[in-house]
Coordinates of C-alpha atoms and ligand atoms in Angstrom, one line a residue:
Q963 CA 108.0 135.0 128.6
R964 CA 107.9 131.9 127.2
A965 CA 105.6 130.5 124.4
D966 CA 102.6 128.6 125.2
V967 CA 103.0 126.3 122.0
A968 CA 105.2 125.8 118.9
V969 CA 104.6 125.3 115.2
T970 CA 107.2 123.9 113.0
G971 CA 106.5 124.1 109.3
L972 CA 105.2 127.3 108.1
A973 CA 103.8 126.5 104.7
T974 CA 99.9 127.2 103.7
M975 CA 98.7 125.2 106.9
G976 CA 101.3 125.7 109.5
R977 CA 101.3 129.4 109.0
N978 CA 97.6 129.8 109.0
L979 CA 97.3 127.3 112.0
A980 CA 100.2 129.6 113.8
R981 CA 98.0 132.9 113.2
N982 CA 95.0 131.0 114.4
L983 CA 96.7 130.1 117.8
A984 CA 98.0 133.7 117.9
R985 CA 94.7 135.3 117.1
N986 CA 93.2 133.8 119.9
G987 CA 95.7 134.7 122.7
Y988 CA 98.5 131.9 122.6
R989 CA 102.1 132.8 122.5
V990 CA 103.3 131.0 119.5
A991 CA 107.0 129.9 119.1
V992 CA 107.2 129.5 115.3
H993 CA 109.9 127.6 113.1
N994 CA 110.4 126.7 109.5
R995 CA 113.3 124.7 107.8
S996 CA 114.0 127.7 105.6
A997 CA 114.0 131.0 107.5
Q998 CA 112.3 132.8 105.0
R999 CA 109.0 131.7 105.9
T1000 CA 109.5 132.2 109.4
D1001 CA 110.4 135.9 108.7
A1002 CA 107.4 136.3 106.1
L1003 CA 105.2 135.3 108.8
V1004 CA 106.3 137.5 111.4
D1005 CA 106.5 140.6 108.9
E1006 CA 103.2 140.0 107.4
F1007 CA 101.0 139.2 110.5
G1008 CA 103.3 139.8 113.4
N1009 CA 100.6 142.3 114.7
E1010 CA 97.8 139.5 115.1
G1011 CA 99.0 138.0 118.4
T1012 CA 102.4 137.1 119.8
F1013 CA 104.8 135.3 117.7
L1014 CA 108.4 134.1 118.9
P1015 CA 110.5 133.5 115.9
A1016 CA 113.0 130.6 116.2
K1017 CA 116.0 129.8 114.0
S1018 CA 116.2 126.3 114.8
L1019 CA 114.4 123.5 116.3
D1020 CA 116.8 123.9 119.6
E1021 CA 115.9 127.7 119.8
L1022 CA 112.0 126.4 119.3
V1023 CA 112.1 124.1 122.1
A1024 CA 114.1 126.3 124.3
A1025 CA 111.6 129.0 123.9
L1026 CA 108.7 126.8 125.2
E1027 CA 106.9 126.9 128.4
R1028 CA 107.0 122.9 130.1
P1029 CA 105.3 120.6 129.2
R1030 CA 106.5 121.6 125.8
R1031 CA 103.7 121.4 123.1
V1032 CA 105.2 121.4 119.6
I1033 CA 103.0 121.3 116.3
V1034 CA 104.7 119.5 113.5
M1035 CA 103.0 120.6 110.2
V1036 CA 105.4 119.6 107.5
Q1037 CA 105.2 117.4 104.4
A1038 CA 103.8 113.9 105.1
G1039 CA 106.0 111.0 104.7
E1040 CA 110.0 111.2 105.4
P1041 CA 110.0 115.1 106.2
T1042 CA 107.7 114.2 109.1
D1043 CA 109.6 111.6 110.4
A1044 CA 112.7 113.7 110.2
V1045 CA 111.4 116.3 112.0
I1046 CA 109.9 114.1 114.7
D1047 CA 113.4 112.3 115.2
Q1048 CA 115.1 115.8 115.6
L1049 CA 112.5 117.0 118.0
S1050 CA 112.4 113.8 120.2
S1051 CA 116.1 114.4 121.0
L1052 CA 115.6 117.9 122.1
L1053 CA 112.3 117.0 124.3
D1054 CA 111.9 115.4 127.7
T1055 CA 109.4 112.9 129.2
G1056 CA 106.1 114.2 129.3
D1057 CA 106.5 116.7 126.7
V1058 CA 104.0 116.7 123.4
I1059 CA 104.8 116.3 119.9
V1060 CA 101.4 116.8 117.6
D1061 CA 101.7 115.9 113.8
A1062 CA 98.9 117.8 112.4
G1063 CA 99.9 116.9 108.8
N1064 CA 98.0 114.3 106.7
A1065 CA 99.9 111.4 108.0
H1066 CA 98.8 107.8 107.0
Y1067 CA 97.3 106.2 110.3
E1068 CA 100.0 103.3 110.1
D1069 CA 103.0 105.9 110.4
T1070 CA 101.2 107.5 113.3
R1071 CA 100.8 104.3 115.1
R1072 CA 104.6 103.3 114.4
R1073 CA 105.8 107.1 115.7
E1074 CA 103.3 107.0 118.4
S1075 CA 104.7 103.7 119.7
R1076 CA 108.3 104.6 119.1
L1077 CA 107.7 108.0 120.9
R1078 CA 105.8 106.6 123.8
E1079 CA 108.9 104.2 124.8
A1080 CA 110.8 107.6 124.9
G1081 CA 108.4 108.9 127.4
I1082 CA 107.2 111.4 124.8
N1083 CA 103.4 112.2 124.4
F1084 CA 102.5 111.7 120.5
V1085 CA 99.4 113.1 119.3
G1086 CA 98.6 112.5 115.6
T1087 CA 96.1 115.0 114.8
G1088 CA 93.8 115.1 111.8
V1089 CA 93.1 119.0 110.6
S1090 CA 90.6 119.5 107.9
G1091 CA 89.5 122.4 105.9
G1092 CA 92.6 123.5 104.3
E1093 CA 94.3 126.8 104.2
E1094 CA 90.7 128.6 105.3
G1095 CA 90.0 126.3 108.1
A1096 CA 93.4 126.3 109.7
L1097 CA 93.1 130.2 109.8
N1098 CA 89.5 130.5 110.7
G1099 CA 88.4 127.3 112.5
P1100 CA 89.3 123.8 111.2
S1101 CA 87.7 120.4 112.2
I1102 CA 90.4 118.8 114.4
M1103 CA 90.7 115.1 115.0
P1104 CA 93.1 114.4 117.5
G1105 CA 94.5 110.6 118.2
G1106 CA 97.0 109.6 121.0
S1107 CA 96.9 109.2 124.6
E1108 CA 93.9 110.9 126.1
E1109 CA 96.1 112.5 129.0
A1110 CA 98.3 114.0 126.2
Y1111 CA 95.4 115.2 124.4
E1112 CA 93.9 116.9 128.2
A1113 CA 97.3 119.0 127.7
L1114 CA 95.9 120.5 124.6
R1115 CA 92.5 120.2 124.6
P1116 CA 91.5 123.9 125.8
M1117 CA 93.8 125.2 122.9
F1118 CA 92.4 122.9 120.4
E1119 CA 88.6 123.6 121.3
K1120 CA 89.3 127.3 121.0
I1121 CA 90.9 127.3 117.6
A1122 CA 88.7 125.0 116.2
A1123 CA 85.7 125.8 114.2
D1124 CA 82.5 126.1 116.2
V1125 CA 79.0 125.0 115.4
D1126 CA 76.0 126.1 117.6
G1127 CA 78.5 126.3 120.6
T1128 CA 80.0 123.1 120.2
P1129 CA 83.5 122.9 119.0
C1130 CA 84.6 120.6 116.0
C1131 CA 87.3 118.7 118.0
A1132 CA 86.9 116.0 119.9
Y1133 CA 89.4 113.3 121.1
V1134 CA 89.1 110.2 118.7
G1135 CA 91.0 107.5 120.3
P1136 CA 94.5 105.8 120.7
D1137 CA 97.3 106.1 118.5
G1138 CA 96.4 106.5 114.7
A1139 CA 92.8 107.1 115.4
G1140 CA 92.8 110.7 114.8
H1141 CA 94.6 110.2 111.3
F1142 CA 92.3 107.5 110.5
V1143 CA 89.0 109.2 110.9
K1144 CA 90.7 112.2 108.9
M1145 CA 91.8 110.0 106.0
L1146 CA 87.9 108.7 106.2
H1147 CA 86.6 112.0 106.1
N1148 CA 88.9 112.4 102.8
G1149 CA 87.6 109.3 101.2
I1150 CA 83.3 110.4 102.1
E1151 CA 84.7 113.9 100.5
Y1152 CA 85.6 112.0 97.2
A1153 CA 82.1 110.1 97.2
D1154 CA 80.3 113.2 98.0
M1155 CA 82.0 115.2 95.1
Q1156 CA 81.5 112.2 92.9
L1157 CA 78.1 112.2 93.7
I1158 CA 77.3 115.6 93.0
A1159 CA 79.5 115.9 89.8
E1160 CA 77.1 112.8 88.4
S1161 CA 73.9 114.9 89.3
Y1162 CA 75.4 117.9 87.4
D1163 CA 76.1 115.8 84.5
L1164 CA 72.9 114.1 84.4
L1165 CA 71.1 117.4 84.5
R1166 CA 73.2 118.9 82.0
Q1167 CA 73.0 115.9 79.4
G1168 CA 69.7 114.5 80.3
L1169 CA 67.6 117.9 80.1
E1170 CA 70.3 119.8 78.3
M1171 CA 70.7 122.7 81.1
S1172 CA 73.4 125.3 81.1
P1173 CA 75.8 125.3 83.7
A1174 CA 74.2 128.5 85.3
E1175 CA 70.9 126.7 85.0
V1176 CA 72.1 123.5 86.9
G1177 CA 73.8 125.9 89.6
E1178 CA 70.7 127.2 90.4
V1179 CA 69.1 123.7 90.9
F1180 CA 72.0 123.3 93.3
T1181 CA 71.2 126.3 95.1
G1182 CA 67.7 125.3 95.6
W1183 CA 68.7 122.1 96.8
N1184 CA 71.1 123.8 99.3
N1185 CA 67.8 124.9 101.3
G1186 CA 67.0 121.6 102.1
D1187 CA 68.3 118.0 103.3
L1188 CA 71.4 118.5 100.9
E1189 CA 72.4 121.6 102.5
S1190 CA 76.4 121.4 102.7
F1191 CA 79.4 123.4 101.8
L1192 CA 80.1 121.0 98.6
V1193 CA 76.6 121.6 97.2
E1194 CA 77.0 125.5 98.1
I1195 CA 80.3 125.8 96.1
T1196 CA 79.4 123.8 93.4
A1197 CA 76.7 126.2 92.7
E1198 CA 79.4 128.7 92.6
V1199 CA 81.6 127.0 90.4
L1200 CA 78.8 126.3 88.0
G1201 CA 77.6 129.9 88.0
H1202 CA 81.1 131.1 87.2
V1203 CA 82.2 132.4 84.0
D1204 CA 85.6 132.3 82.6
T1205 CA 87.1 136.0 82.4
S1206 CA 89.4 135.2 79.2
T1207 CA 86.8 133.7 76.9
G1208 CA 83.3 134.6 78.4
Q1209 CA 82.4 130.8 78.5
P1210 CA 80.9 129.0 81.3
F1211 CA 84.1 128.2 83.6
I1212 CA 83.4 124.5 83.8
D1213 CA 83.3 124.4 80.1
V1214 CA 86.9 125.5 79.8
V1215 CA 88.3 123.3 82.6
L1216 CA 90.0 119.9 81.3
D1217 CA 88.0 117.1 82.6
Q1218 CA 90.9 115.2 84.5
A1219 CA 90.4 115.0 88.1
G1220 CA 93.4 115.0 90.2
Q1221 CA 94.2 113.3 93.4
K1222 CA 96.6 113.4 96.2
G1223 CA 96.1 109.8 97.4
T1224 CA 94.0 110.2 100.6
G1225 CA 91.0 108.6 98.8
R1226 CA 93.0 105.8 97.3
W1227 CA 94.5 105.4 101.0
T1228 CA 90.7 105.0 102.3
V1229 CA 89.6 102.3 99.9
I1230 CA 93.0 100.4 100.4
S1231 CA 92.3 100.3 104.1
A1232 CA 88.8 99.6 104.0
L1233 CA 89.4 96.4 101.5
E1234 CA 91.8 95.4 104.3
L1235 CA 89.4 95.8 106.9
G1236 CA 86.9 93.8 104.7
V1237 CA 84.3 96.7 104.5
P1238 CA 82.5 97.3 101.4
V1239 CA 83.1 100.9 100.3
S1240 CA 81.9 101.3 96.7
G1241 CA 80.9 104.9 97.1
M1242 CA 84.4 105.9 97.8
A1243 CA 85.9 103.3 95.3
E1244 CA 83.9 104.5 92.7
A1245 CA 85.0 108.1 93.1
V1246 CA 88.6 106.9 93.2
F1247 CA 88.0 105.0 90.0
A1248 CA 86.3 107.9 88.3
R1249 CA 89.1 110.2 88.9
G1250 CA 91.4 107.7 87.6
L1251 CA 89.3 107.1 84.4
S1252 CA 88.9 110.9 83.7
S1253 CA 92.8 111.0 83.6
D1254 CA 93.3 107.9 81.7
I1255 CA 93.3 110.2 78.5
A1256 CA 94.9 107.5 75.8
R1257 CA 92.4 105.0 76.6
R1258 CA 89.5 107.6 76.5
E1259 CA 90.6 108.9 73.0
A1260 CA 90.8 105.2 71.8
A1261 CA 87.6 104.5 73.0
R1262 CA 85.8 108.0 72.2
E1263 CA 85.2 107.1 68.5
T1264 CA 85.0 103.2 68.7
L1265 CA 82.4 102.3 71.3
P1266 CA 78.9 102.9 70.4
G1267 CA 76.6 104.4 72.5
P1268 CA 72.7 103.9 73.2
S1269 CA 70.7 104.3 70.0
P1270 CA 68.0 105.8 69.7
L1271 CA 69.1 108.2 72.1
A1272 CA 66.5 108.5 74.9
A1273 CA 64.8 111.5 75.9
V1274 CA 63.8 112.6 79.5
E1275 CA 59.8 113.3 79.3
D1276 CA 59.2 115.0 82.4
R1277 CA 61.8 117.7 83.2
Q1278 CA 60.7 118.7 86.8
Q1279 CA 60.3 115.2 88.1
F1280 CA 63.7 114.4 86.5
V1281 CA 65.5 117.1 88.6
D1282 CA 63.4 115.8 91.8
D1283 CA 64.5 112.3 90.8
V1284 CA 68.1 113.3 90.6
R1285 CA 67.9 115.2 94.1
D1286 CA 66.6 111.8 95.6
A1287 CA 69.1 109.8 94.0
L1288 CA 71.9 112.2 95.1
Y1289 CA 70.8 112.2 98.8
A1290 CA 70.3 108.2 98.7
S1291 CA 73.6 107.5 97.3
K1292 CA 75.2 110.0 99.7
L1293 CA 73.6 108.3 102.8
V1294 CA 75.0 105.0 101.4
A1295 CA 78.6 106.8 100.9
Y1296 CA 78.2 107.8 104.5
A1297 CA 76.6 104.7 106.0
Q1298 CA 80.0 102.7 104.2
G1299 CA 82.4 105.3 105.9
F1300 CA 81.1 105.0 109.1
D1301 CA 81.1 101.3 108.7
T1302 CA 85.0 101.5 107.9
I1303 CA 85.5 103.6 111.2
R1304 CA 83.7 101.2 113.2
A1305 CA 85.6 98.2 111.7
A1306 CA 89.1 100.1 112.3
S1307 CA 87.7 101.2 115.7
D1308 CA 87.0 97.3 116.5
E1309 CA 90.2 96.1 115.0
Y1310 CA 92.8 98.5 116.8
G1311 CA 90.7 98.8 119.8
W1312 CA 90.1 102.5 119.6
D1313 CA 86.6 102.9 120.9
V1314 CA 85.7 105.7 118.5
D1315 CA 82.5 107.4 119.5
L1316 CA 80.9 107.8 115.7
G1317 CA 78.1 110.0 116.5
Q1318 CA 81.1 112.3 118.1
M1319 CA 82.7 112.2 114.7
A1320 CA 79.5 113.3 113.0
T1321 CA 79.3 116.4 115.4
I1322 CA 83.1 117.4 114.8
W1323 CA 82.7 117.3 111.1
R1324 CA 79.8 119.7 111.2
G1325 CA 82.0 122.6 110.9
G1326 CA 85.4 123.8 109.4
C1327 CA 85.7 120.9 107.0
I1328 CA 84.9 120.1 103.3
I1329 CA 82.1 117.7 103.9
R1330 CA 80.4 119.9 106.8
A1331 CA 76.8 119.6 106.4
R1332 CA 73.3 119.9 107.9
F1333 CA 72.8 116.0 106.9
L1334 CA 75.6 115.3 109.8
D1335 CA 73.3 116.4 112.6
R1336 CA 71.1 113.6 111.6
V1337 CA 73.9 111.2 111.4
R1338 CA 74.9 112.2 115.2
E1339 CA 71.2 111.8 116.1
A1340 CA 71.1 108.1 114.5
Y1341 CA 74.0 107.2 116.7
D1342 CA 72.6 109.0 119.9
R1343 CA 69.4 106.8 119.5
D1344 CA 71.6 103.7 118.8
P1345 CA 75.2 103.9 119.4
A1346 CA 75.4 99.9 118.0
L1347 CA 73.5 100.6 115.1
P1348 CA 74.7 98.1 112.3
S1349 CA 74.1 100.5 109.6
L1350 CA 73.1 104.1 109.2
L1351 CA 70.7 103.2 106.6
V1352 CA 68.5 101.2 109.0
D1353 CA 68.1 104.1 111.4
D1354 CA 64.2 105.1 111.3
Y1355 CA 65.1 108.7 110.2
F1356 CA 67.1 107.4 107.0
R1357 CA 65.4 104.4 106.5
Q1358 CA 62.2 106.6 106.1
A1359 CA 64.2 109.0 103.8
L1360 CA 65.5 106.0 101.6
A1361 CA 61.9 104.7 101.3
D1362 CA 60.8 108.4 100.3
G1363 CA 63.5 108.8 97.7
Q1364 CA 63.9 105.1 96.1
A1365 CA 61.7 105.4 93.5
G1366 CA 63.5 108.6 92.1
W1367 CA 66.8 107.0 92.6
R1368 CA 65.9 103.8 90.6
R1369 CA 64.4 106.0 87.6
V1370 CA 67.9 108.1 87.5
V1371 CA 69.8 104.9 87.7
S1372 CA 67.8 103.5 84.7
T1373 CA 67.5 106.6 82.5
A1374 CA 71.4 107.0 83.2
A1375 CA 71.6 103.9 81.6
Q1376 CA 69.6 104.6 78.9
L1377 CA 71.0 107.8 78.3
G1378 CA 74.5 106.6 78.2
V1379 CA 75.5 109.1 81.0
P1380 CA 78.0 107.4 83.6
A1381 CA 76.5 107.3 87.0
P1382 CA 78.8 104.8 88.8
G1383 CA 78.2 106.3 92.0
F1384 CA 74.4 106.5 91.9
S1385 CA 74.3 102.9 90.3
S1386 CA 76.6 101.0 92.7
A1387 CA 74.8 102.7 95.8
L1388 CA 71.5 101.5 94.7
A1389 CA 73.3 98.3 93.9
Y1390 CA 74.6 98.2 97.5
Y1391 CA 71.5 99.2 99.2
D1392 CA 69.5 96.2 97.3
G1393 CA 72.3 93.9 98.3
L1394 CA 71.9 95.0 101.8
R1395 CA 68.4 94.1 101.9
A1396 CA 67.9 91.1 99.9
P1397 CA 66.7 88.3 101.6
R1398 CA 69.0 85.9 99.6
L1399 CA 72.1 86.8 97.7
P1400 CA 73.8 84.5 95.0
A1401 CA 76.7 84.2 97.0
A1402 CA 75.2 81.0 97.5
L1403 CA 76.2 80.1 93.9
I1404 CA 79.6 81.5 94.6
Q1405 CA 80.0 79.2 97.3
G1406 CA 79.0 76.4 95.1
Q1407 CA 81.4 77.4 92.2
R1408 CA 84.0 77.6 95.0
D1409 CA 83.4 74.4 96.4
L1410 CA 83.5 72.7 93.2
F1411 CA 86.8 74.1 91.8
G1412 CA 88.7 74.7 95.1
A1413 CA 86.9 71.9 97.7
H1414 CA 86.7 75.6 99.7
T1415 CA 83.5 74.0 101.3
Y1416 CA 80.0 75.7 102.2
K1417 CA 77.6 75.9 105.1
R1418 CA 74.1 74.7 104.7
T1419 CA 71.0 76.6 105.6
D1420 CA 69.3 73.9 107.3
R1421 CA 71.8 72.5 109.7
P1422 CA 75.3 73.5 111.1
G1423 CA 78.7 72.3 110.0
T1424 CA 80.7 72.8 106.9
F1425 CA 80.1 70.6 103.9
H1426 CA 81.9 69.4 100.7
V1427 CA 80.3 67.8 97.8
D1428 CA 82.8 64.9 96.1
W1429 CA 82.3 66.7 92.7
S1430 CA 84.4 64.6 90.6
G1431 CA 83.5 61.5 92.4
D1432 CA 80.0 60.2 93.1
R1433 CA 78.7 63.5 94.3
T1434 CA 77.8 62.6 97.9
E1435 CA 77.9 65.2 100.5
Q1436 CA 80.7 65.0 103.2
E1437 CA 81.0 66.7 106.3
R1438 CA 84.3 68.5 106.9
Ligands
LIG2010 P1 103.2 121.0 102.3 O1 102.8 119.8 102.5 O2 103.6 121.6 101.0 O3 105.0 120.9 103.2 C1 105.9 122.2 103.0 C2 106.5 122.4 104.4 O4 107.1 121.2 104.9 C3 107.6 123.6 104.5 O5 107.5 124.1 105.5 C4 108.6 123.0 104.2 O6 109.9 123.5 104.7 C5 108.4 121.6 105.1 N1 109.4 120.6 105.0 C6 109.5 119.7 103.8 N2 110.4 118.9 104.1 C7 111.1 119.1 104.8 C8 112.3 118.8 105.7 N3 112.8 117.4 105.2 N4 112.6 119.0 107.1 C9 111.8 120.0 107.6 N5 111.1 120.4 107.1 C10 110.4 120.1 105.8 O7 102.9 122.2 103.4 P2 101.2 122.5 103.5 O8 101.1 123.5 104.7 O9 100.4 122.4 102.3 O10 100.9 121.1 104.3 C11 101.5 120.9 105.7 C12 100.8 119.5 106.1 O11 99.4 119.5 105.9 C13 100.9 118.1 105.1 O12 101.2 117.2 106.1 C14 99.7 118.2 104.3 O13 99.3 117.0 103.7 C15 98.6 118.7 105.4 N6 97.3 119.2 104.9 C16 97.3 120.1 104.1 C17 96.1 120.5 103.6 C18 96.0 121.9 102.5 O14 95.2 122.2 102.2 N7 97.4 122.1 102.1 C19 95.0 120.2 104.0 C20 95.3 119.4 105.3 C21 96.5 119.0 106.2 P3 110.6 124.4 103.6 O15 109.7 125.7 103.6 O16 111.9 124.4 104.2 O17 110.9 123.7 102.4

């Protein structure tokens, strides 16, 4: 009997995805460049379902039912191109290649267009949730032709995470849409993690709480609006004690944050689309700063902090304020993230359903949170919402939380504790709601030094002042 689906690339993610498919009753042909991984999968987990091991891509393709469905789960970049090239020469019209790796959406657009010419359906699919998600149910974000996705839908919906009976999988849009949304998910994850880290830092430094005490605060927050996987694991990390020293684990970990680049990709893409994503950008910058050891060392002994050091007076008030600042700043970061998806959707004609994206992130992925139900409801109320922040529910949440948020930002400045996520989110919020911005002055400066022209508040047209002459205004 032939296989229903094939997986090539059996490292952490591919192996677990193949097991997830097999556990759900699919016959899975499996292949890896080096055969040891294929053998190890069949040896260790062969009893979980039906695996058909293949030694080569030819064998893999030959093992499949038509139309053939091949999931590629290899290293992103050139390896993915190499595997897709080999596969495309072995497949026929109507067959489907799924790239489930972390491809850049522009690569996916390029691959999709090339394969479409060859009659092969290409589905660039974001898969979130890491190792654990791939095995037990990830959030799946497929992009490509809708007909091709239909051939995969029952299978994908079955292996995806499930929240209240709804699978965390939905067609995102044509060509690179799935990988774009997966990238955005990672950018939002960066922002969310940074805001949580700032909350921890402020409670620790502002109130001199122990890591375990801060962990308990997070556990409490996990019962309210902030309930989320990231808040839950934060409490777990903060409560953990290092086995070799008996110290809080967090105190023996080097304070240099790593990154694989998806946060940076998100910010670059958003800048190209003209969307301000200060939350994600500050998160990427903060990770960069943390790893800039030479500069940090040079500054540590040299640059003065606030003096005298401010003290927080009302401890419980401060804890509540930090919670409000975290929720409000998180809202800003998500609003910016959804704005970016909308901008890309308009730019590339993807017609992405934003509420649907919130739905498929509710389970199986790192940013899963109760809050995403509220996001979905906001887009259900108004699919054309100009910003999540102006939705009634969120507007009220911001109104309720803003006093605490403002106190936290000013206390952070007085304590000398960096809170770039909180403060830039607040600046974005105030910028967005400002009746008038100093952008008028920038237009004046641009007109003076570069004759870049300006528009007037009182009548249409484009104008320039003869700054170096008699300063009369000319219409351009
Ligand atoms: P890796 O990204 O570490 O890639 C290793 C796999 O790629 C191995 O199967 C390897 O084969 C194969 N490979 C590398 N180069 C080639 C090549 N030139 N030709 C054929 N095969 C090649 O594996 P992961 O499982 O960590 O990730 C797979 C994909 O999923 C990546 O795109 C990753 O970005 C993405 N992803 C990963 C997540 C994670 O948490 N790890 C989460 C979500 C997505 P061999 O064994 O022969 O070396």
